[in-house]
Coordinates of C-alpha atoms and ligand atoms in Angstrom, one line a residue:
M26 CA -21.2 42.5 29.2
V27 CA -23.2 41.1 31.7
D28 CA -27.2 41.5 31.8
D29 CA -28.6 42.3 34.6
Q30 CA -31.9 40.5 34.3
R31 CA -30.3 37.6 33.9
L32 CA -30.4 35.1 36.7
R33 CA -26.9 35.0 39.0
L34 CA -25.4 31.5 39.2
T35 CA -23.1 30.0 41.4
V36 CA -21.1 26.5 41.2
I37 CA -20.4 24.5 44.2
G38 CA -17.7 22.0 43.7
T39 CA -15.5 22.5 40.5
G40 CA -14.8 18.3 39.8
Y41 CA -15.4 17.6 36.2
L42 CA -19.4 18.1 36.6
G43 CA -18.9 21.8 38.6
A44 CA -16.3 23.3 36.2
V45 CA -17.5 22.1 33.1
H46 CA -20.7 23.4 34.6
A47 CA -19.4 26.3 35.6
T48 CA -18.3 27.4 32.4
A49 CA -20.9 26.1 30.2
M50 CA -23.3 28.6 31.9
A51 CA -21.0 31.3 31.5
S52 CA -20.5 30.1 27.9
I53 CA -24.1 30.9 27.0
G54 CA -24.6 34.2 29.5
F55 CA -24.7 33.6 32.8
D56 CA -22.9 35.5 35.3
V57 CA -21.2 32.5 37.1
L58 CA -19.1 32.4 40.2
A59 CA -17.8 29.5 41.2
I60 CA -16.4 27.8 44.7
D61 CA -14.2 25.0 45.8
V62 CA -12.6 24.4 48.5
D63 CA -9.6 23.3 46.7
E64 CA -7.5 26.5 46.9
R65 CA -4.9 25.2 44.1
R66 CA -8.0 24.0 41.7
I67 CA -9.6 27.3 42.4
S68 CA -6.3 29.3 41.1
M69 CA -5.8 26.8 38.5
L70 CA -9.3 27.4 37.1
D71 CA -9.0 31.0 37.4
Q72 CA -5.7 30.8 35.3
G73 CA -8.0 29.1 32.4
T74 CA -5.7 25.5 33.3
A75 CA -8.4 22.5 33.4
P76 CA -7.3 20.5 36.6
F77 CA -8.3 17.2 34.3
Y78 CA -7.8 16.1 30.8
E79 CA -11.6 16.7 29.2
P80 CA -11.6 17.7 25.4
G81 CA -12.7 21.0 24.4
F82 CA -12.9 22.0 28.3
E83 CA -9.9 23.7 28.7
E84 CA -10.5 26.1 25.3
L85 CA -14.0 27.0 26.4
L86 CA -12.6 27.7 30.0
S87 CA -10.1 30.2 28.7
E88 CA -12.6 31.6 26.1
T89 CA -15.4 31.8 28.8
L90 CA -12.8 33.8 31.4
T91 CA -12.3 36.5 28.5
T92 CA -15.7 37.3 28.7
G93 CA -15.5 38.2 32.9
R94 CA -18.7 36.4 33.4
L95 CA -16.8 33.5 34.9
E96 CA -15.5 34.0 38.5
F97 CA -13.9 31.3 40.6
T98 CA -13.5 32.1 44.6
T99 CA -12.9 30.3 48.0
D100 CA -15.1 32.1 49.8
W101 CA -19.0 31.3 50.8
A102 CA -20.1 34.6 51.7
R103 CA -19.8 36.2 48.1
V104 CA -21.4 32.7 46.9
A105 CA -24.7 33.6 49.1
E106 CA -24.5 36.7 48.5
H107 CA -24.3 36.4 44.5
G108 CA -26.5 33.2 43.6
D109 CA -30.4 33.2 42.4
V110 CA -29.4 29.7 41.7
H111 CA -27.1 27.5 43.8
F112 CA -26.1 24.3 41.9
L113 CA -24.4 21.9 44.2
C114 CA -21.9 19.8 42.4
V115 CA -19.9 18.4 45.2
G116 CA -18.6 14.5 44.9
T117 CA -20.0 11.6 46.4
P118 CA -17.6 9.0 46.3
Q119 CA -17.9 5.5 47.9
R120 CA -17.3 5.8 52.3
T121 CA -14.2 4.2 52.7
D122 CA -15.5 1.8 55.4
G123 CA -18.4 0.1 53.1
P124 CA -20.5 0.8 50.0
G125 CA -22.5 3.6 51.1
A126 CA -22.2 6.8 49.3
D127 CA -20.0 9.8 51.6
L128 CA -22.2 12.8 51.9
S129 CA -19.4 14.7 53.9
F130 CA -18.8 16.9 51.1
V131 CA -22.7 17.3 50.8
Q132 CA -23.2 18.2 54.0
A133 CA -20.1 20.6 54.5
A134 CA -21.1 22.7 51.4
V135 CA -24.6 22.8 52.5
G136 CA -23.8 22.9 56.3
K137 CA -21.5 26.4 55.1
L138 CA -23.6 27.8 52.8
A139 CA -27.2 27.9 54.7
P140 CA -26.6 29.9 57.7
L141 CA -25.5 32.9 55.3
L142 CA -28.3 32.8 53.1
N143 CA -30.0 36.1 53.3
R144 CA -32.3 35.7 50.3
Q145 CA -34.6 34.4 47.9
C146 CA -32.7 31.6 46.1
V147 CA -32.8 28.2 44.7
I148 CA -30.5 25.5 45.5
A149 CA -29.8 22.8 42.6
G150 CA -28.7 19.6 43.7
K151 CA -27.0 18.2 40.2
S152 CA -24.6 15.6 43.0
T153 CA -25.0 11.7 43.2
V154 CA -27.0 11.2 46.0
P155 CA -28.9 8.8 47.4
V156 CA -32.5 9.2 47.7
G157 CA -33.8 11.7 50.6
T158 CA -31.1 13.9 50.5
A159 CA -32.6 16.7 48.7
A160 CA -35.2 16.0 51.5
W161 CA -32.4 16.6 54.3
I162 CA -31.3 19.6 52.4
T163 CA -34.5 21.2 52.7
E164 CA -34.9 20.3 56.7
H165 CA -31.1 21.6 57.3
I166 CA -31.9 25.0 55.4
A167 CA -35.3 25.5 57.1
A168 CA -33.4 25.2 60.4
N169 CA -30.2 27.2 59.3
S170 CA -30.8 29.9 57.0
P171 CA -32.1 33.7 57.7
A172 CA -34.4 33.5 54.1
H173 CA -35.9 30.0 54.6
D174 CA -39.5 31.0 54.0
H175 CA -37.7 32.0 50.6
I176 CA -35.0 29.2 49.4
E177 CA -36.4 26.3 47.5
V178 CA -34.2 22.8 46.6
V179 CA -34.6 21.3 43.6
W180 CA -33.1 18.2 41.9
N181 CA -31.4 18.1 38.5
P182 CA -29.2 15.1 38.4
E183 CA -26.4 15.3 35.5
F184 CA -25.6 12.7 33.0
L185 CA -22.8 14.1 31.3
R186 CA -20.0 11.5 30.3
E187 CA -16.5 12.6 30.5
G188 CA -14.8 12.7 27.5
F189 CA -18.1 14.6 26.0
A190 CA -18.8 16.9 29.3
V191 CA -18.7 19.7 27.5
Q192 CA -21.2 18.6 24.4
D193 CA -23.0 16.8 27.1
T194 CA -23.9 19.7 29.3
L195 CA -24.6 22.0 26.4
Q196 CA -26.6 19.7 24.7
P197 CA -28.1 16.9 27.4
D198 CA -30.1 14.8 25.7
R199 CA -32.8 15.3 28.6
I200 CA -33.1 17.8 31.7
V201 CA -35.0 16.3 34.9
L202 CA -36.2 19.2 37.7
G203 CA -37.6 17.7 40.7
S204 CA -39.1 19.7 43.1
D205 CA -42.5 20.5 44.8
S206 CA -42.3 24.1 44.3
P207 CA -43.4 25.9 41.3
E208 CA -41.9 28.8 41.5
A209 CA -38.5 26.7 41.7
L210 CA -39.2 24.6 38.6
A211 CA -40.0 27.7 36.8
T212 CA -36.6 29.4 37.9
M213 CA -34.9 26.0 36.5
R214 CA -36.7 26.6 33.5
E215 CA -35.5 30.0 33.2
V216 CA -31.7 28.8 33.3
Y217 CA -32.3 25.8 31.1
S218 CA -34.5 28.0 28.4
S219 CA -32.0 28.3 25.7
I220 CA -31.1 24.3 25.8
L221 CA -34.9 23.6 26.0
E222 CA -35.7 25.8 22.9
Q223 CA -33.2 23.7 20.9
G224 CA -36.2 20.6 22.2
T225 CA -34.5 18.9 24.6
P226 CA -37.2 16.5 26.9
L227 CA -38.1 18.0 29.8
I228 CA -38.8 16.1 32.5
E229 CA -40.2 18.0 36.0
T230 CA -41.0 15.3 38.7
T231 CA -40.5 15.2 42.6
A232 CA -37.4 15.7 44.1
A233 CA -37.2 11.8 45.2
T234 CA -37.9 10.7 41.5
A235 CA -35.2 12.9 40.3
E236 CA -32.7 11.8 42.6
L237 CA -33.6 8.2 42.1
V238 CA -33.1 8.7 37.7
K239 CA -29.9 9.3 38.2
V240 CA -28.9 6.0 40.1
A241 CA -31.5 4.1 37.9
A242 CA -29.6 5.5 34.6
N243 CA -26.1 4.5 35.8
S244 CA -27.3 1.3 37.1
F245 CA -28.9 0.3 34.1
L246 CA -25.7 1.2 32.0
A247 CA -23.7 -1.1 34.5
T248 CA -26.5 -4.2 33.8
K249 CA -26.0 -3.7 30.2
I250 CA -22.4 -3.4 30.3
S251 CA -21.7 -6.7 32.9
F252 CA -24.8 -8.7 30.5
I253 CA -22.3 -8.8 27.5
N254 CA -19.9 -9.6 29.6
A255 CA -21.7 -12.4 30.8
M256 CA -22.2 -13.2 27.0
A257 CA -18.9 -13.4 26.3
D258 CA -18.2 -16.0 29.0
V259 CA -20.7 -18.1 27.5
C260 CA -19.1 -17.3 23.8
E261 CA -15.7 -18.3 25.0
V262 CA -16.2 -21.8 25.9
A263 CA -19.3 -22.0 23.3
G264 CA -16.7 -21.2 20.5
A265 CA -19.1 -17.8 19.8
D266 CA -18.2 -14.3 18.9
V267 CA -19.9 -11.9 21.6
T268 CA -18.9 -8.9 19.0
D269 CA -21.7 -10.8 16.4
L270 CA -23.8 -11.7 19.1
A271 CA -24.1 -8.0 20.0
H272 CA -24.0 -6.3 16.9
A273 CA -27.3 -8.8 15.9
I274 CA -29.3 -8.4 19.2
G275 CA -28.7 -4.2 19.0
Y276 CA -30.6 -4.0 15.8
D277 CA -33.8 -5.0 18.2
T278 CA -34.6 -1.0 18.6
R279 CA -35.8 -2.4 22.3
I280 CA -32.3 -3.5 23.2
G281 CA -30.1 -0.7 21.0
H282 CA -26.2 -1.4 20.1
R283 CA -24.5 1.1 22.7
F284 CA -23.0 -0.2 26.1
L285 CA -22.8 -3.3 24.6
G286 CA -19.2 -3.3 24.3
A287 CA -17.9 -6.7 26.0
G288 CA -14.3 -6.5 27.7
L289 CA -12.7 -5.4 30.7
G290 CA -15.9 -3.7 32.2
F291 CA -16.8 -0.6 33.6
G292 CA -14.8 1.8 36.0
G293 CA -14.4 5.3 36.5
G294 CA -15.0 7.7 39.2
C295 CA -19.7 7.1 38.7
L296 CA -20.9 3.5 37.9
P297 CA -19.1 1.4 40.1
K298 CA -19.7 3.5 43.0
D299 CA -23.0 4.4 42.0
I300 CA -24.6 0.7 41.9
R301 CA -22.7 -0.2 45.2
A302 CA -24.2 3.1 47.3
F303 CA -27.9 2.8 45.7
K304 CA -28.1 -1.2 46.5
H305 CA -26.9 -0.2 50.1
R306 CA -29.1 2.4 50.1
A307 CA -31.7 0.4 49.0
D308 CA -30.7 -1.8 51.8
E309 CA -31.6 0.8 54.4
L310 CA -34.8 1.2 52.8
G311 CA -36.0 -2.3 53.3
V312 CA -36.3 -3.2 49.7
G313 CA -32.3 -4.4 49.3
A314 CA -33.5 -7.9 47.5
S315 CA -35.1 -5.7 44.8
L316 CA -31.5 -4.4 44.1
R317 CA -29.7 -7.8 44.7
F318 CA -28.9 -8.4 41.2
L319 CA -26.7 -5.4 41.1
Q320 CA -24.5 -7.1 43.4
E321 CA -24.1 -9.7 40.4
V322 CA -23.8 -6.9 38.2
D323 CA -20.7 -5.6 40.1
D324 CA -19.2 -8.8 41.2
L325 CA -19.3 -9.7 37.2
N326 CA -17.3 -6.5 37.0
T327 CA -14.8 -7.1 39.2
R328 CA -14.3 -10.9 38.1
R329 CA -13.2 -9.5 34.6
R330 CA -10.4 -8.0 35.7
R331 CA -8.5 -10.9 37.7
T332 CA -9.8 -13.6 34.6
I333 CA -8.3 -11.2 31.7
A334 CA -4.8 -11.0 33.9
E335 CA -5.2 -15.2 34.1
Q336 CA -5.7 -14.9 30.4
A337 CA -2.7 -13.3 29.8
V338 CA -0.4 -15.4 32.5
E339 CA -2.1 -18.7 30.0
L340 CA -0.7 -16.9 26.8
C341 CA 2.5 -16.4 28.2
D342 CA 2.6 -20.4 28.9
G343 CA 1.3 -20.4 32.5
D344 CA 4.0 -18.5 34.0
I345 CA 4.4 -14.8 33.6
A346 CA 6.9 -14.1 36.2
G347 CA 10.2 -12.5 34.9
K348 CA 8.2 -11.6 31.6
T349 CA 7.8 -8.4 30.1
V350 CA 3.8 -7.2 29.4
A351 CA 3.3 -3.6 27.7
C352 CA -0.3 -2.2 29.2
L353 CA -1.9 0.0 27.0
G354 CA -4.1 2.5 28.7
A355 CA -4.2 3.4 32.2
A356 CA -7.3 5.5 32.4
F357 CA -10.8 4.1 33.0
K358 CA -11.6 4.8 29.1
P359 CA -10.3 7.0 26.7
D360 CA -10.0 10.8 25.9
S361 CA -9.9 11.1 29.7
D362 CA -7.1 10.9 32.3
D363 CA -9.3 9.7 35.2
V364 CA -7.9 6.3 36.9
R365 CA -10.4 5.9 39.5
D366 CA -11.3 2.4 39.8
S367 CA -9.7 1.7 36.5
P368 CA -9.9 -1.6 35.2
A369 CA -6.4 -0.8 33.3
L370 CA -4.4 -0.2 36.3
T371 CA -6.2 -3.5 38.4
V372 CA -5.1 -5.5 35.3
A373 CA -1.5 -4.6 35.2
S374 CA -1.7 -4.5 39.4
I375 CA -2.7 -8.0 39.2
L376 CA 0.3 -8.7 36.5
D377 CA 3.0 -6.8 38.6
R378 CA 2.0 -9.5 41.4
H379 CA 2.4 -12.3 39.1
G380 CA 6.1 -11.0 39.1
A381 CA 5.8 -9.9 35.4
T382 CA 7.8 -6.3 34.5
V383 CA 4.9 -4.5 33.6
R384 CA 5.0 -1.0 31.7
V385 CA 2.0 0.9 31.4
F386 CA 1.7 4.1 28.7
D387 CA -1.5 6.1 28.7
P388 CA -1.6 9.2 26.5
Q389 CA -3.3 11.4 28.8
A390 CA -3.2 9.2 32.3
H391 CA 0.4 9.4 33.0
E392 CA 0.5 11.7 36.1
T393 CA -2.7 10.7 37.8
A394 CA -1.7 6.9 37.0
Q395 CA 1.4 7.6 39.3
V396 CA 0.0 8.8 41.8
A397 CA -2.9 6.1 41.9
A398 CA -0.3 3.1 41.2
P399 CA 3.2 4.3 42.4
H400 CA 4.1 0.7 42.5
L401 CA 3.8 0.4 38.9
Q402 CA 6.3 1.8 36.2
I403 CA 4.2 4.3 34.0
V404 CA 6.6 5.0 31.1
K405 CA 6.3 8.4 28.4
S406 CA 5.9 7.1 25.1
L407 CA 4.0 3.8 23.4
E408 CA 7.6 2.6 22.1
E409 CA 9.4 2.5 25.7
A410 CA 6.6 0.1 27.0
A411 CA 6.1 -2.3 24.1
V412 CA 10.0 -2.5 23.2
D413 CA 10.7 -6.3 23.8
A414 CA 7.5 -7.3 25.2
D415 CA 6.5 -10.8 25.7
I416 CA 3.0 -9.7 25.6
V417 CA 1.1 -6.5 24.8
M418 CA -2.3 -5.4 26.9
L419 CA -4.8 -3.6 25.3
L420 CA -6.5 -2.0 28.1
T421 CA -8.2 1.5 27.5
E422 CA -9.3 1.9 23.8
W423 CA -7.5 5.3 22.7
K424 CA -7.8 5.7 19.2
Q425 CA -3.8 5.8 18.6
F426 CA -3.6 2.1 19.9
V427 CA -7.0 1.0 18.1
A428 CA -4.7 2.5 14.8
L429 CA -1.8 0.4 15.6
D430 CA -0.2 -1.0 12.5
P431 CA 0.4 -4.7 13.6
Q432 CA 2.9 -5.2 11.2
A433 CA 5.2 -1.6 12.4
F434 CA 4.1 -2.7 16.2
G435 CA 5.0 -6.0 15.5
E436 CA 8.6 -5.1 14.8
I437 CA 9.4 -3.7 18.5
V438 CA 8.1 -6.1 20.5
A439 CA 9.6 -9.4 21.3
N440 CA 6.8 -11.6 21.1
R441 CA 3.7 -10.8 18.9
R442 CA 0.9 -11.7 21.4
I443 CA -1.5 -9.3 22.2
I444 CA -4.9 -9.9 24.7
D445 CA -6.9 -6.8 23.6
A446 CA -9.3 -6.3 26.3
R447 CA -11.3 -4.4 24.8
N448 CA -12.5 -5.9 21.7
A449 CA -11.1 -3.0 19.7
L450 CA -8.7 -4.2 17.1
D451 CA -9.7 -6.0 13.7
P452 CA -8.5 -10.0 14.8
V453 CA -7.7 -10.9 10.6
A454 CA -5.5 -7.8 10.2
W455 CA -3.6 -8.8 13.6
R456 CA -3.1 -12.0 13.1
A457 CA -2.1 -11.6 9.5
A458 CA 0.7 -9.8 10.6
G459 CA 1.9 -12.9 12.8
W460 CA 0.3 -11.7 16.0
E461 CA -1.1 -14.8 18.9
Y462 CA -4.4 -12.3 19.1
Q463 CA -6.8 -13.0 21.8
G464 CA -9.7 -10.8 22.3
I465 CA -12.6 -11.2 25.0
G466 CA -15.6 -13.7 24.1
R467 CA -14.6 -14.1 20.4
Ligands
UGA521 C1 -21.2 8.0 33.6 C2 -22.4 7.6 32.6 O1 -22.5 7.0 31.5 C3 -23.1 9.1 32.6 O2 -24.2 9.2 32.0 C4 -23.2 10.0 33.6 O3 -23.4 10.9 34.1 C5 -21.7 9.5 35.0 O4 -21.8 8.3 34.8 C6 -22.0 10.0 35.8 O5 -22.4 9.6 36.7 O6 -21.3 11.0 36.2 P1 -19.1 7.8 32.5 O7 -18.3 7.7 34.2 O8 -18.0 9.2 32.0 O9 -20.4 8.4 32.5 O10 -18.1 6.8 32.3 P2 -18.6 6.0 31.0 O11 -18.8 6.5 29.4 O12 -20.6 5.6 31.5 O13 -18.1 4.3 30.9 C7 -18.1 3.8 31.9 C8 -17.2 2.5 31.8 O14 -17.6 1.7 31.3 C9 -15.8 2.8 31.1 O15 -14.9 2.4 32.1 C10 -15.9 2.2 29.6 O16 -15.1 1.5 29.7 C11 -17.2 1.0 29.9 N1 -17.9 0.7 28.9 C12 -18.7 1.5 28.1 C13 -18.1 -0.7 28.6 O17 -17.2 -1.5 29.2 N2 -18.8 -1.3 27.5 C14 -19.3 -0.4 26.9 O18 -19.8 -0.7 25.8 C15 -19.5 0.7 27.0

């Protein structure tokens, strides 16, 4: 039953962020209406089908739909009428003509909503945006919304990780709210009251700070990964082991163990494009020199894909043309079917260009990989990928790959050669089973 006293929420954009946010908010009792311009996506969600692979999400979606508190629509007038708080969750991909963020989805959504807003409400931005976007939205509302005197903008960045999206939404490690309006901040505290009661840290700040918190966090994570990959390069030539190095430095609590996994580097729809957009925005603001290191972080990261492909060529005695390569993994990380800027697919494509017969298997990203890389042979089983392979490339560390029995797996391939591009396997066990094993920086 819907509690009439409760704030009514809308969610604009139903990608990973929006679909999960809408469902999670309805699951904790809010009356939520979510909108997207993609009618197919809306009808899938409406029928309880997840448009992407995310552990636990589809179950929560179907359960929540039965409560009647979660609805999907393509009707902007309904959204404008429904929302006490409008969560803006549209995508901000990289522009096709440069490194900056493409804000066209933000502009389109605000452009649709603004003239329809006849009542008091809060617009809560969750999309990852260049600093200054909240200020632009505030100006746009002031100029275009009938109820502009009663509308506030808050920035409320989202830190969810794919693969843990439901958990990260319902048990976030912090909530950040950015606004100058005490009323709007109070409304947002009310939205998150049950989560705040769990003891979740709350940071209230300005909108600009909140916008920056998100890109700063992703930049730090990306830097940490590129740092350890730089160490891997040094370990490689010095005959040292980067996994031991990471283990040892991580005990310093100022450093920590997480995000020190050396290997193929970061991909996905967030880290790569966020560091580029952040650097670009800093250039626009005249402080590009301060973020120049992000260019290096990015270059180091993209370079890994080429060097790891070259490592495979070398392991095949300098010539991979005509050889059969089994690529394990296509998604940018395990527990996801997302192949945006996927390091795994880049490596597979480079080897394909070298004339190898490349077969790619991923437990969930079969369809997305086929669309993103139609030139590659994406197969439906691990066996199909590995049969008679001259070399195996572990590119995404899915549990089922990490759990492989090197002895039994060795029976399928033609040559027991493996590059563990995620340092996810036990070198001792694989070598003992007769494999020529190469990790990264170890
Ligand atoms: C990232 C952030 O971690 C989230 O906090 C943020 O909310 C999200 O972006 C976003 O901006 O929406 P996500 O893209 O899901 O989340 O992926 P991560 O778990 O951060 O992994 C990113 C990449 O780094 C993956 O390709 C992963 O394989 C790689 N990685 C991660 C490493 O190469 N080494 C590591 O030690 C950790």
